[in-house]
Short mmCIF file of N, CA and C and ligand atoms in Angstrom, two decimals:
data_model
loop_
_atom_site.label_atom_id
_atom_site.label_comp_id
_atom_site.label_asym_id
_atom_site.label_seq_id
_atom_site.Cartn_x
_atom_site.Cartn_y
_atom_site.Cartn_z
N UNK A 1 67.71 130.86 116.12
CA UNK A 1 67.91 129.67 115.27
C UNK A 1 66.70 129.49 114.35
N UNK A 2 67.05 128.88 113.34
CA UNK A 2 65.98 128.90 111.86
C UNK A 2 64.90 127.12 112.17
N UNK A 3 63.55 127.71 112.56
CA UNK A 3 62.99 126.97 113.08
C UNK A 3 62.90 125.47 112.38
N UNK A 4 63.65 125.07 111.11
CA UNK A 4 63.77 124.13 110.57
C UNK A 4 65.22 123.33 111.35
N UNK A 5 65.83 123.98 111.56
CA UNK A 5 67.26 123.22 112.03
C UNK A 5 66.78 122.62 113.79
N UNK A 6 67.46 121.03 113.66
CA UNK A 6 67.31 120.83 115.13
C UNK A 6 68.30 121.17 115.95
N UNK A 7 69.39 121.55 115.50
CA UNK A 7 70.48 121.61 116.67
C UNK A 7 71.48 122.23 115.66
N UNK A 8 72.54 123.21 115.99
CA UNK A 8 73.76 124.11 115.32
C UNK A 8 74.26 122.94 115.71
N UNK A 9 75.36 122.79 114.85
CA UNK A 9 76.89 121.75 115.13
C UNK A 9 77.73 122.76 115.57
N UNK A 10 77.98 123.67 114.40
CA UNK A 10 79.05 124.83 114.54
C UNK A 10 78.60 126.06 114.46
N UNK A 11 79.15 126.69 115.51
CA UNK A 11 79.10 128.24 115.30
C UNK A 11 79.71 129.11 114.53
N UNK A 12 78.98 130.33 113.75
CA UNK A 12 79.62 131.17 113.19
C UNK A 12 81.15 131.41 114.05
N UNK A 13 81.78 131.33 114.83
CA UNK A 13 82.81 131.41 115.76
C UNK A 13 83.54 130.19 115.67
N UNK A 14 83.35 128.80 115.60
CA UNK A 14 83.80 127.83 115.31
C UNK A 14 84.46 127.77 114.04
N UNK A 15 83.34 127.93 113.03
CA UNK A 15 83.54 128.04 111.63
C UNK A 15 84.86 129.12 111.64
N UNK A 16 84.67 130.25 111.95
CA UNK A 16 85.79 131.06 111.52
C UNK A 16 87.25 130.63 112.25
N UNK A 17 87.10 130.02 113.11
CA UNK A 17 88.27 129.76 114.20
C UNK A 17 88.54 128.20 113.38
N UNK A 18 88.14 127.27 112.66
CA UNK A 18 88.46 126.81 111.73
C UNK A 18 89.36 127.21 110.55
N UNK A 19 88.35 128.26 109.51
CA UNK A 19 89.02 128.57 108.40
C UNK A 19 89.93 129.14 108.89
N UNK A 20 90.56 130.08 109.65
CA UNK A 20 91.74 130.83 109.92
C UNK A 20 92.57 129.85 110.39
N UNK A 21 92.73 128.81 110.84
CA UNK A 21 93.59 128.06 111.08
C UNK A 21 93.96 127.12 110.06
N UNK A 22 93.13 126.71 108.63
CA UNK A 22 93.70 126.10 107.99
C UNK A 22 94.47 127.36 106.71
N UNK A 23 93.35 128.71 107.13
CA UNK A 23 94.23 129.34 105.89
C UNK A 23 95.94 129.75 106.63
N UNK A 24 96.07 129.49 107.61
CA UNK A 24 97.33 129.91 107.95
C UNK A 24 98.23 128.71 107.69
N UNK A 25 97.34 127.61 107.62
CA UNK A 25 98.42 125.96 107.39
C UNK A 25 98.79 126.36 105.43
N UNK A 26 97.77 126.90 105.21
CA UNK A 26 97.67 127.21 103.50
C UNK A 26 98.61 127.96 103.37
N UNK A 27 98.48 129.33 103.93
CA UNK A 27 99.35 130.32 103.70
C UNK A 27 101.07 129.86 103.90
N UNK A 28 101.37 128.88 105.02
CA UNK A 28 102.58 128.59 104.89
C UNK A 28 102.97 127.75 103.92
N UNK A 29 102.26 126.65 103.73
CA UNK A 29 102.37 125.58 102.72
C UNK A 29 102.94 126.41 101.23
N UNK A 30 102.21 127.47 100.74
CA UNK A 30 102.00 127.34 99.46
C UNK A 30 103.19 129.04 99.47
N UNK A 31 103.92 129.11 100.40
CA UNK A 31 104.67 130.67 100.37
C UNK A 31 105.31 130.33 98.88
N UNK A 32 105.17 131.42 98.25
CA UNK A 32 106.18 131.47 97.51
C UNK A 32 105.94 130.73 95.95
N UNK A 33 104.56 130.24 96.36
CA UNK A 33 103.81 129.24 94.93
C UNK A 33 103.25 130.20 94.19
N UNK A 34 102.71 129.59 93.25
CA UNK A 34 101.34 129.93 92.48
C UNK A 34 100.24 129.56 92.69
N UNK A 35 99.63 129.92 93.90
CA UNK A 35 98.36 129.05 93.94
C UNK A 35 97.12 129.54 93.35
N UNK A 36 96.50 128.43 93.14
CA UNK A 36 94.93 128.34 92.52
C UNK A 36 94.24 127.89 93.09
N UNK A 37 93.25 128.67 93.64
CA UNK A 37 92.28 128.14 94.95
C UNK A 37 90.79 127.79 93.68
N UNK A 38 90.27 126.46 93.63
CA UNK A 38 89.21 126.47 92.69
C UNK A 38 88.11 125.85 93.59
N UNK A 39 86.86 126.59 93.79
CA UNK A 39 85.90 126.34 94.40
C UNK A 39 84.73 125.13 93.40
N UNK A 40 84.23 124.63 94.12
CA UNK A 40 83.15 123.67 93.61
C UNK A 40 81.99 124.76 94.28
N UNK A 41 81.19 125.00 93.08
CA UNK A 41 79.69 125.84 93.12
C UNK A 41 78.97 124.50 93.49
N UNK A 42 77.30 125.12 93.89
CA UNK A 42 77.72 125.96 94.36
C UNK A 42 78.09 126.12 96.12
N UNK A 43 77.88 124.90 96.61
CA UNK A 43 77.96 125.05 98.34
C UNK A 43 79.30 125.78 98.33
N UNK A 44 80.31 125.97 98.18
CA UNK A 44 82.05 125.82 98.96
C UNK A 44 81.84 128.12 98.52
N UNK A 45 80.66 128.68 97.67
CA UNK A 45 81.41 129.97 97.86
C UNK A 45 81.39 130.72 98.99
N UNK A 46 80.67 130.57 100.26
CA UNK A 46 80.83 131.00 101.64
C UNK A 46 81.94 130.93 102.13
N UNK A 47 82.34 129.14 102.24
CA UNK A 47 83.90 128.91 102.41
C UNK A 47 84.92 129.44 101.84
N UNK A 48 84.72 130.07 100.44
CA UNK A 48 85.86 130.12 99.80
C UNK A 48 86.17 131.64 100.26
N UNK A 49 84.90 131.98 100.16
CA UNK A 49 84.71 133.81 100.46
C UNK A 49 85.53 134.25 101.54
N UNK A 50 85.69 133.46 102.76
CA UNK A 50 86.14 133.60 103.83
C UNK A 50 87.37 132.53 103.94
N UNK A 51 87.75 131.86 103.37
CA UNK A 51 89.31 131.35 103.10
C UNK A 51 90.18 131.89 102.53
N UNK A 52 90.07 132.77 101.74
CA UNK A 52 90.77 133.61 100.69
C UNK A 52 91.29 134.84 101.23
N UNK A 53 90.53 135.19 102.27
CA UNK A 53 90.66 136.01 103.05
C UNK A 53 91.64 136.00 104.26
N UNK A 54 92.12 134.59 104.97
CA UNK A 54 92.61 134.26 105.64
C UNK A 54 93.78 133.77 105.21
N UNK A 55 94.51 134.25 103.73
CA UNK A 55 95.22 133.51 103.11
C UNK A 55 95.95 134.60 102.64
N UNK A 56 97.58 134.50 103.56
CA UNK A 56 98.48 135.27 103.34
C UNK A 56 99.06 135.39 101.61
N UNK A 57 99.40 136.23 101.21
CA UNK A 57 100.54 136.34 99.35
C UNK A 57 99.39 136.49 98.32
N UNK A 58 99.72 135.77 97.68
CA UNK A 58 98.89 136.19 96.12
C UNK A 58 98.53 134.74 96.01
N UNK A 59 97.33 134.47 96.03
CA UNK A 59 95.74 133.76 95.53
C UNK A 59 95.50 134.46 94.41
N UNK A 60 95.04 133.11 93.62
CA UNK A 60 93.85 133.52 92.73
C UNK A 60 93.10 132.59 92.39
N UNK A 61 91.74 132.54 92.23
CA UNK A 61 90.68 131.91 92.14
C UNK A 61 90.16 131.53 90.92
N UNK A 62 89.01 130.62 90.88
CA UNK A 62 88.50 129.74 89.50
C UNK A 62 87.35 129.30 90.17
N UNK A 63 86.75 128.99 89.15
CA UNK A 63 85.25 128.22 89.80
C UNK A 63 84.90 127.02 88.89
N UNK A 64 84.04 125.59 89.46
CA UNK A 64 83.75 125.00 88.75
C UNK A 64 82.29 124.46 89.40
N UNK A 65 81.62 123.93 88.60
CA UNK A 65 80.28 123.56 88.82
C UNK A 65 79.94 122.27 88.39
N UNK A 66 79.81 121.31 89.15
CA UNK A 66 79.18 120.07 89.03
C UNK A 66 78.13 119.73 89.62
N UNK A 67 77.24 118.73 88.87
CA UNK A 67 76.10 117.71 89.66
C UNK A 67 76.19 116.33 89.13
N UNK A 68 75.87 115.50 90.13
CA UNK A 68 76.23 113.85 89.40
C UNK A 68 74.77 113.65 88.94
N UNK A 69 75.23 112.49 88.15
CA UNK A 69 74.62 112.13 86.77
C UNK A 69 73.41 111.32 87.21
N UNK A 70 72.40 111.14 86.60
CA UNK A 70 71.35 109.76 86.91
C UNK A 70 70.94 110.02 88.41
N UNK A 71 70.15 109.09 88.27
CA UNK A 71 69.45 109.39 90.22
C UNK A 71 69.76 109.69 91.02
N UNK A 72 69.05 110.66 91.78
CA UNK A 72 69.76 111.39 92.67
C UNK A 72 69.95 110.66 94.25
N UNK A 73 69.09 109.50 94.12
CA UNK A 73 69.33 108.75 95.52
C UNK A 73 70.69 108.01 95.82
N UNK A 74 70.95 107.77 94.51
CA UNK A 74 72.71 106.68 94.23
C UNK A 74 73.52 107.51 93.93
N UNK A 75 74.62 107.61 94.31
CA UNK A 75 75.56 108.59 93.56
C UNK A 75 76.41 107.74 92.72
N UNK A 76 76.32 107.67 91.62
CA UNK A 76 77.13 106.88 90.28
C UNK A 76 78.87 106.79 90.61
N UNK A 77 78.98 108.28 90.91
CA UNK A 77 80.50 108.01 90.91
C UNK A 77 81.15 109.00 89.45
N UNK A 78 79.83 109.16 88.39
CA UNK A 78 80.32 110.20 87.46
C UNK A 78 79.55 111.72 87.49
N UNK A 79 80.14 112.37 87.97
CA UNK A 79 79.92 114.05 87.28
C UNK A 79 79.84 114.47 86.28
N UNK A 80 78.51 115.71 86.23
CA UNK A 80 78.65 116.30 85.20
C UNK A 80 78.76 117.69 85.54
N UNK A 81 80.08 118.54 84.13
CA UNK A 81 80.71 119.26 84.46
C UNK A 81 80.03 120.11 84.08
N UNK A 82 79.67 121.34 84.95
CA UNK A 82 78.11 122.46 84.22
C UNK A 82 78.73 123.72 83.99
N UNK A 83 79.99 123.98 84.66
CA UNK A 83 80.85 125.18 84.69
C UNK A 83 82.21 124.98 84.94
N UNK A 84 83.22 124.63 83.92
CA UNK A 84 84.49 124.63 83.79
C UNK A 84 85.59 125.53 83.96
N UNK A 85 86.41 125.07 84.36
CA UNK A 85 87.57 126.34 84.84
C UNK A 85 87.97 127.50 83.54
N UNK A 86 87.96 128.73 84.36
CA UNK A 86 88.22 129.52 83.24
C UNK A 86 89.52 129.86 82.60
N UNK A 87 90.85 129.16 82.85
CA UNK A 87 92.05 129.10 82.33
C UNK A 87 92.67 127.91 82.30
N UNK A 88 93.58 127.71 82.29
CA UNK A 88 94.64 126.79 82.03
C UNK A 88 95.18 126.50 83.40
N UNK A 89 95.68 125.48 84.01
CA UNK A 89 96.16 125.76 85.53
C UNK A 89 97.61 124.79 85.40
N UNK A 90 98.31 124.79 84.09
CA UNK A 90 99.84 124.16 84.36
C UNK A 90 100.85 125.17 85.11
N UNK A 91 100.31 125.95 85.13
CA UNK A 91 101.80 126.67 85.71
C UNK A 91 101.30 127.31 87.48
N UNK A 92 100.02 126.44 87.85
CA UNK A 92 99.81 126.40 89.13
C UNK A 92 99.49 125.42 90.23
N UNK A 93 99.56 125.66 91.66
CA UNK A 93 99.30 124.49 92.46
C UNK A 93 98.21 124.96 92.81
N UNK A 94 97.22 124.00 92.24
CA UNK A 94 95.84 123.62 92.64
C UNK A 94 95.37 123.12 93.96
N UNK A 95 94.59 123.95 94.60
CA UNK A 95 94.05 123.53 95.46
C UNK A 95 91.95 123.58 95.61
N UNK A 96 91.60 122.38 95.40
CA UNK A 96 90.52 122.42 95.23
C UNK A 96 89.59 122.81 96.80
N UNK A 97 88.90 123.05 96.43
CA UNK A 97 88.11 123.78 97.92
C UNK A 97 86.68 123.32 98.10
N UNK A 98 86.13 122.38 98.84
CA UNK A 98 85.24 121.65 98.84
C UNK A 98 84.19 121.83 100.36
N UNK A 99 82.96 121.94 99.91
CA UNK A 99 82.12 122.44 101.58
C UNK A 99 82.18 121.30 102.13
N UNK A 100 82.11 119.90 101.57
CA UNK A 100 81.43 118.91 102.72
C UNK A 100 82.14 117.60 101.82
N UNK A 101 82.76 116.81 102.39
CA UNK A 101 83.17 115.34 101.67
C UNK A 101 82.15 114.18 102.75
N UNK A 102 81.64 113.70 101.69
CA UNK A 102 80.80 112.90 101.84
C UNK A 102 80.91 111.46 101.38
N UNK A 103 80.21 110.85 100.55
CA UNK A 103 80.93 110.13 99.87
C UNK A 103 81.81 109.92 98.94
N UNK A 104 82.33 110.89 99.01
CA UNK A 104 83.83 111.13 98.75
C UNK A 104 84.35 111.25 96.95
N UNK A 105 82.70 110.34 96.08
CA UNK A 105 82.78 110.25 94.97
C UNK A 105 83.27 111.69 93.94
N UNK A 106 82.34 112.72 94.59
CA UNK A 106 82.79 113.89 93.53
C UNK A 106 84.01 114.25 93.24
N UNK A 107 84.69 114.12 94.63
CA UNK A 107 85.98 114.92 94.86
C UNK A 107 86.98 113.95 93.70
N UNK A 108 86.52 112.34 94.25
CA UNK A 108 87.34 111.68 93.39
C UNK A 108 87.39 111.52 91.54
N UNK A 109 86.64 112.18 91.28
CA UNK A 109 86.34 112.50 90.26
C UNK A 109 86.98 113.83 89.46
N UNK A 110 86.67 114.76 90.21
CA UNK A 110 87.20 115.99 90.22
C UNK A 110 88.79 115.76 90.26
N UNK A 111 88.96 115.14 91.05
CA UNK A 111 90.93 114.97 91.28
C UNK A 111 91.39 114.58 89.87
N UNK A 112 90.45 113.50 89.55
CA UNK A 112 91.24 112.57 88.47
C UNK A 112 91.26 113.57 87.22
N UNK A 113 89.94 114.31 86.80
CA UNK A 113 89.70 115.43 85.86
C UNK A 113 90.78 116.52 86.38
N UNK A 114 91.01 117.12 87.15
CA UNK A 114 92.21 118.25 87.45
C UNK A 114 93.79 118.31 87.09
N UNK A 115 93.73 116.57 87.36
CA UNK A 115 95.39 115.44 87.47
C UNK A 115 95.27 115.97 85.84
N UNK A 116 94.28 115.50 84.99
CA UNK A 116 94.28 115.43 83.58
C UNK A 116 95.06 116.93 82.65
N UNK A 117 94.68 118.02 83.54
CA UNK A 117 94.76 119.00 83.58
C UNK A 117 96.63 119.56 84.09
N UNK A 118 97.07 118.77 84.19
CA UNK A 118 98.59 118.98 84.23
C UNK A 118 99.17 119.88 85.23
N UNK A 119 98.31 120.30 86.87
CA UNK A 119 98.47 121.10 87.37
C UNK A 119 99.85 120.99 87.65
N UNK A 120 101.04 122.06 88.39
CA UNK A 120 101.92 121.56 89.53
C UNK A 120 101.57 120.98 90.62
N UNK A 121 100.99 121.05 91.28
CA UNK A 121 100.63 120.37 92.12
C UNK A 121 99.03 120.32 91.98
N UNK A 122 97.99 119.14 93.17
CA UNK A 122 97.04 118.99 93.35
C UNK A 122 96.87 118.84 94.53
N UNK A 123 96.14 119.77 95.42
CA UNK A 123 95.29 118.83 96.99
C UNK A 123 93.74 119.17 97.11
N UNK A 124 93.40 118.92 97.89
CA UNK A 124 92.11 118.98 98.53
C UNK A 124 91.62 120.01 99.66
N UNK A 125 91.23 120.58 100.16
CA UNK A 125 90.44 121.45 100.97
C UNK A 125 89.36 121.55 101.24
N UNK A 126 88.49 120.80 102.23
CA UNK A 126 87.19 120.58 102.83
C UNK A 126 86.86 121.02 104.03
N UNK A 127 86.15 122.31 104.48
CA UNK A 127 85.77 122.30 105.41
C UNK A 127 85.43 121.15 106.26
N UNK A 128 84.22 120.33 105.75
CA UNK A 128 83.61 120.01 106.58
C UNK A 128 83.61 118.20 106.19
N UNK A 129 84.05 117.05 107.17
CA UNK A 129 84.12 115.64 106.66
C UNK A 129 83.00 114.85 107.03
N UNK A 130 82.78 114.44 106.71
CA UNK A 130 81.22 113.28 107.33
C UNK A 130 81.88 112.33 107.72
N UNK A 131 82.92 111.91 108.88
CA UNK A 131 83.29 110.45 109.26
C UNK A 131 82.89 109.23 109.45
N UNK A 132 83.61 108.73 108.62
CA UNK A 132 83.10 106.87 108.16
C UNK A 132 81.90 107.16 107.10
N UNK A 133 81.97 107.83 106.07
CA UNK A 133 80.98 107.75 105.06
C UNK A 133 81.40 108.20 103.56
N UNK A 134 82.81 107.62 103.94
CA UNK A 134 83.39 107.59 102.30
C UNK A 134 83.68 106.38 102.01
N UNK A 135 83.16 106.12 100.71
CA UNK A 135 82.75 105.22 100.03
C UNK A 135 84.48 104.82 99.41
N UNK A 136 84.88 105.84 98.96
CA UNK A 136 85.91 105.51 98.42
C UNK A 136 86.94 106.50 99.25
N UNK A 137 88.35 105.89 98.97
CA UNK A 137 89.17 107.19 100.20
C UNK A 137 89.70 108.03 99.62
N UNK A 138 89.23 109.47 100.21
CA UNK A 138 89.90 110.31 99.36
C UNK A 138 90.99 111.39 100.46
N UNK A 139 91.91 111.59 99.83
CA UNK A 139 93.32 111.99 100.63
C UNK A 139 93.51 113.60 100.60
N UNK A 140 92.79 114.20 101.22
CA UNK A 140 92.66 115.23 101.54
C UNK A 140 93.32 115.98 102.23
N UNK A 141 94.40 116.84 102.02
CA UNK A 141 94.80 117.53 102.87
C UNK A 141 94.69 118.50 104.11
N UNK A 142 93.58 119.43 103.50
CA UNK A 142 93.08 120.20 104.80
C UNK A 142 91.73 120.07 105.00
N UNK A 143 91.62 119.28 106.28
CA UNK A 143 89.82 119.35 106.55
C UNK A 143 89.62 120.36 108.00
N UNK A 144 88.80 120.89 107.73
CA UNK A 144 88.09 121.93 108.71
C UNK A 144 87.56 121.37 109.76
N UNK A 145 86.35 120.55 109.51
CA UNK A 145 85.73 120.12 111.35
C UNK A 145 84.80 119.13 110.34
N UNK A 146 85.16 117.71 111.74
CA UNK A 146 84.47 116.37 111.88
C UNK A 146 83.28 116.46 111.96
N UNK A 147 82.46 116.14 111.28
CA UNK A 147 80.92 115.77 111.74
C UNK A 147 79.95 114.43 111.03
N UNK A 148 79.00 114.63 112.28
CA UNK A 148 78.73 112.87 112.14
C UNK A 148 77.76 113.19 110.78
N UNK A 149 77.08 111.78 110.67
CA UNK A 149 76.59 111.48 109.23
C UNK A 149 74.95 112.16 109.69
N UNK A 150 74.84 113.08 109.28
CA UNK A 150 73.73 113.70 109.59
C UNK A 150 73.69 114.78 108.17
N UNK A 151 71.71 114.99 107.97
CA UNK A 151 71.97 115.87 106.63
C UNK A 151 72.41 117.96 107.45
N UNK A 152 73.12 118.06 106.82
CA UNK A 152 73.71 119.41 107.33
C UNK A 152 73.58 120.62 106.17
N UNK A 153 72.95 121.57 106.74
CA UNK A 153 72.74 123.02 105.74
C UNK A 153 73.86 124.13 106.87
N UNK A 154 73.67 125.38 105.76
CA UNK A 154 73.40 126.65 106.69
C UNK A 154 75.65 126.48 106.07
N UNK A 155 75.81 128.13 106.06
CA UNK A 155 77.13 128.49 105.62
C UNK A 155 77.56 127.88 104.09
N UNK A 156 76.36 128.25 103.43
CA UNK A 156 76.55 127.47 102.37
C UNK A 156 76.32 126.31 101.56
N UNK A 157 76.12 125.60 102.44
CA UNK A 157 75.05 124.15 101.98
C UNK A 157 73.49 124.06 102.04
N UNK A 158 72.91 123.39 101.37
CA UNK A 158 71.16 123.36 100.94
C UNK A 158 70.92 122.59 101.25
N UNK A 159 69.43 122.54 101.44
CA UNK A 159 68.78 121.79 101.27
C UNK A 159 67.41 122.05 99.95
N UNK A 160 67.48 121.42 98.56
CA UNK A 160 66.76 122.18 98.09
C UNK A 160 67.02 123.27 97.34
N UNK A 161 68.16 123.89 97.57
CA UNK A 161 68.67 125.32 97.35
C UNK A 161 68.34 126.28 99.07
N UNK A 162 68.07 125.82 99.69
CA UNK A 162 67.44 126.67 101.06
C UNK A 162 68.92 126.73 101.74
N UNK A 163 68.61 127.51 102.66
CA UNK A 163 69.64 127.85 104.21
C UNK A 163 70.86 128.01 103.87
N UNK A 164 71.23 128.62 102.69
CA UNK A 164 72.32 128.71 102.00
C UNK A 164 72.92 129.76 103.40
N UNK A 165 72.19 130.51 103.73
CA UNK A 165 72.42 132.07 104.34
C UNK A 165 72.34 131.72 105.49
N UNK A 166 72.03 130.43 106.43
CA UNK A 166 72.34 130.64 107.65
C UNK A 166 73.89 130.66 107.91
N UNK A 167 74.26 131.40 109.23
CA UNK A 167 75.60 131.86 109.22
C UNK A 167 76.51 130.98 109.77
N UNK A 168 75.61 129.49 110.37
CA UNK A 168 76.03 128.49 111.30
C UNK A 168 75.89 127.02 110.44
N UNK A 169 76.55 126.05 110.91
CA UNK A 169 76.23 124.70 110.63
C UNK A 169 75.47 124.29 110.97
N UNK A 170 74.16 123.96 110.60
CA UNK A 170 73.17 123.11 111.63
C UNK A 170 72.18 121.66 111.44
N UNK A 171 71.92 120.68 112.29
CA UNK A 171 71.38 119.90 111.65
C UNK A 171 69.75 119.79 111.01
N UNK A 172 69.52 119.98 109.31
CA UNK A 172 68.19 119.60 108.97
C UNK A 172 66.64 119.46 109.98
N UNK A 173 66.15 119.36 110.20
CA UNK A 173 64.88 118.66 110.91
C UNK A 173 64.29 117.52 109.75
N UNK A 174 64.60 116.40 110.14
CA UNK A 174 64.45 115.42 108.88
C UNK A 174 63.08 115.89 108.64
N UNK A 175 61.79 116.13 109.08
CA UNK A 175 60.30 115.77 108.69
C UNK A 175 60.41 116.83 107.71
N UNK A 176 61.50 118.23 107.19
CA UNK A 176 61.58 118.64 106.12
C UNK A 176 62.06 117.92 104.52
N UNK A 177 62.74 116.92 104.95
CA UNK A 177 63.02 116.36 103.36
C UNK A 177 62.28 114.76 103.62
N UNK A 178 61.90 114.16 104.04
CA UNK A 178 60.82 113.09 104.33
C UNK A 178 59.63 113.17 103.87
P1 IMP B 201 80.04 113.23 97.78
O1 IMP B 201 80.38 113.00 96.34
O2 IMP B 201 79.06 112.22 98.30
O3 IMP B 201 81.23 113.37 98.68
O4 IMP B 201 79.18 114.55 97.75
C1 IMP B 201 79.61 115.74 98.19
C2 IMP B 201 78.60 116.80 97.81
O5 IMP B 201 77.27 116.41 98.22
C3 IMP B 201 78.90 118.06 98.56
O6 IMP B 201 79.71 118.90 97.80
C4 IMP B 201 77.54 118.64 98.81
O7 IMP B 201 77.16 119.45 97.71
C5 IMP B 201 76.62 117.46 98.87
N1 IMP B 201 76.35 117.07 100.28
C6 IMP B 201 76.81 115.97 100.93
N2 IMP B 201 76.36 115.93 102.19
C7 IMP B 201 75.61 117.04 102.37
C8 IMP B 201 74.89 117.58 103.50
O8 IMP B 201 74.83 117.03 104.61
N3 IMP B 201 74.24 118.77 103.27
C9 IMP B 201 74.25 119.40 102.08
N4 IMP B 201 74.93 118.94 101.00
C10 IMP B 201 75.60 117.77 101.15
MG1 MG B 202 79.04 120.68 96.80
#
């Protein structure tokens, strides 16, 4: 274990015994669609790397890149868009793919910008939920695994840009961002 983390939540084994169970809820859901799996850069490309994979028919992928606006201690509630989708997505069902819902603001943001976008369909896809710490509610279809309100790296999430590469969920050691 990476002497900054106090405790794994999830195991590389958890995590995967997760994504394979929602890409198989995916894979049935969407038989026979057009789907568009669009990742939020950069935490969700670990997740996506290994969802896509677990995802029976024909996928195809997009990427987008946001950070919210003004101070970074408040979250405003508006995004800014740093890397936009690279096609058109009316003639697909969108499914956005998200590492961590938190306060819930980005996603809701992102939805309303996607809706704009005339998909066939729209849902949500989050590994990972922070329970009781959405600000606003956002209706998510597939979430991966519950965890409490704690800061969380490792499979893709930072701190900083750090622990992108641990292979597990684990919790911070606060006296690192303090
Ligand atoms: P929200 O708009 O508050 O839901 O913010 C969600 C975004 O904040 C996620 O996509 C992450 O990039 C980031 N985030 C929220 N909680 C954590 C955490 O515990 N660790 C790392 N990043 C986080
Ligand atoms: Mg993110």
């Amino acid at each position: 274990m990476h002497s900054d983390i106090v405790e794994i939540l999830f195991t590389e084994d958890e995590i995967a015994a997760a994504v394979r169970e929602m890409g198989a809820r995916i894979s049935a859901d969407y038989k026979g669609k057009k789907l568009l799996l669009v990742a939020i850069l950069k935490g969700s490309f670990v997740f996506m790397a290994d969802l896509i994979r677990c995802i029976e028919g024909d996928v195809e992928v997009d990427f987008m890149a946001v950070s919210s606006y003004g101070a970074e201690a408040k979250h405003s509630g508006v995004v800014r868009i740093n890397k936009d989708l690279e096609g058109l997505v009316e003639n697909y069902h969108v499914l956005l793919v998200e590492d961590i819902l938190d306060s819930g603001l980005t996603l809701t943001y992102l939805r309303k910008y996607l809706r704009s976008r005339n998909p066939q369909s729209l849902e949500i896809a989050t590994l990972l939920l922070k329970e009781g710490k959405q600000e606003v509610p956002v209706d998510c279809k597939y979430v991966g695994l519950l965890c409490p309100d704690a800061f969380l790296v490792g499979y893709g999430l930072d701190y900083a840009e750090r622990y992108r590469n641990l292979p597990y969920v684990g919790v911070l050691d606060p006296k690192i961002y303090v």
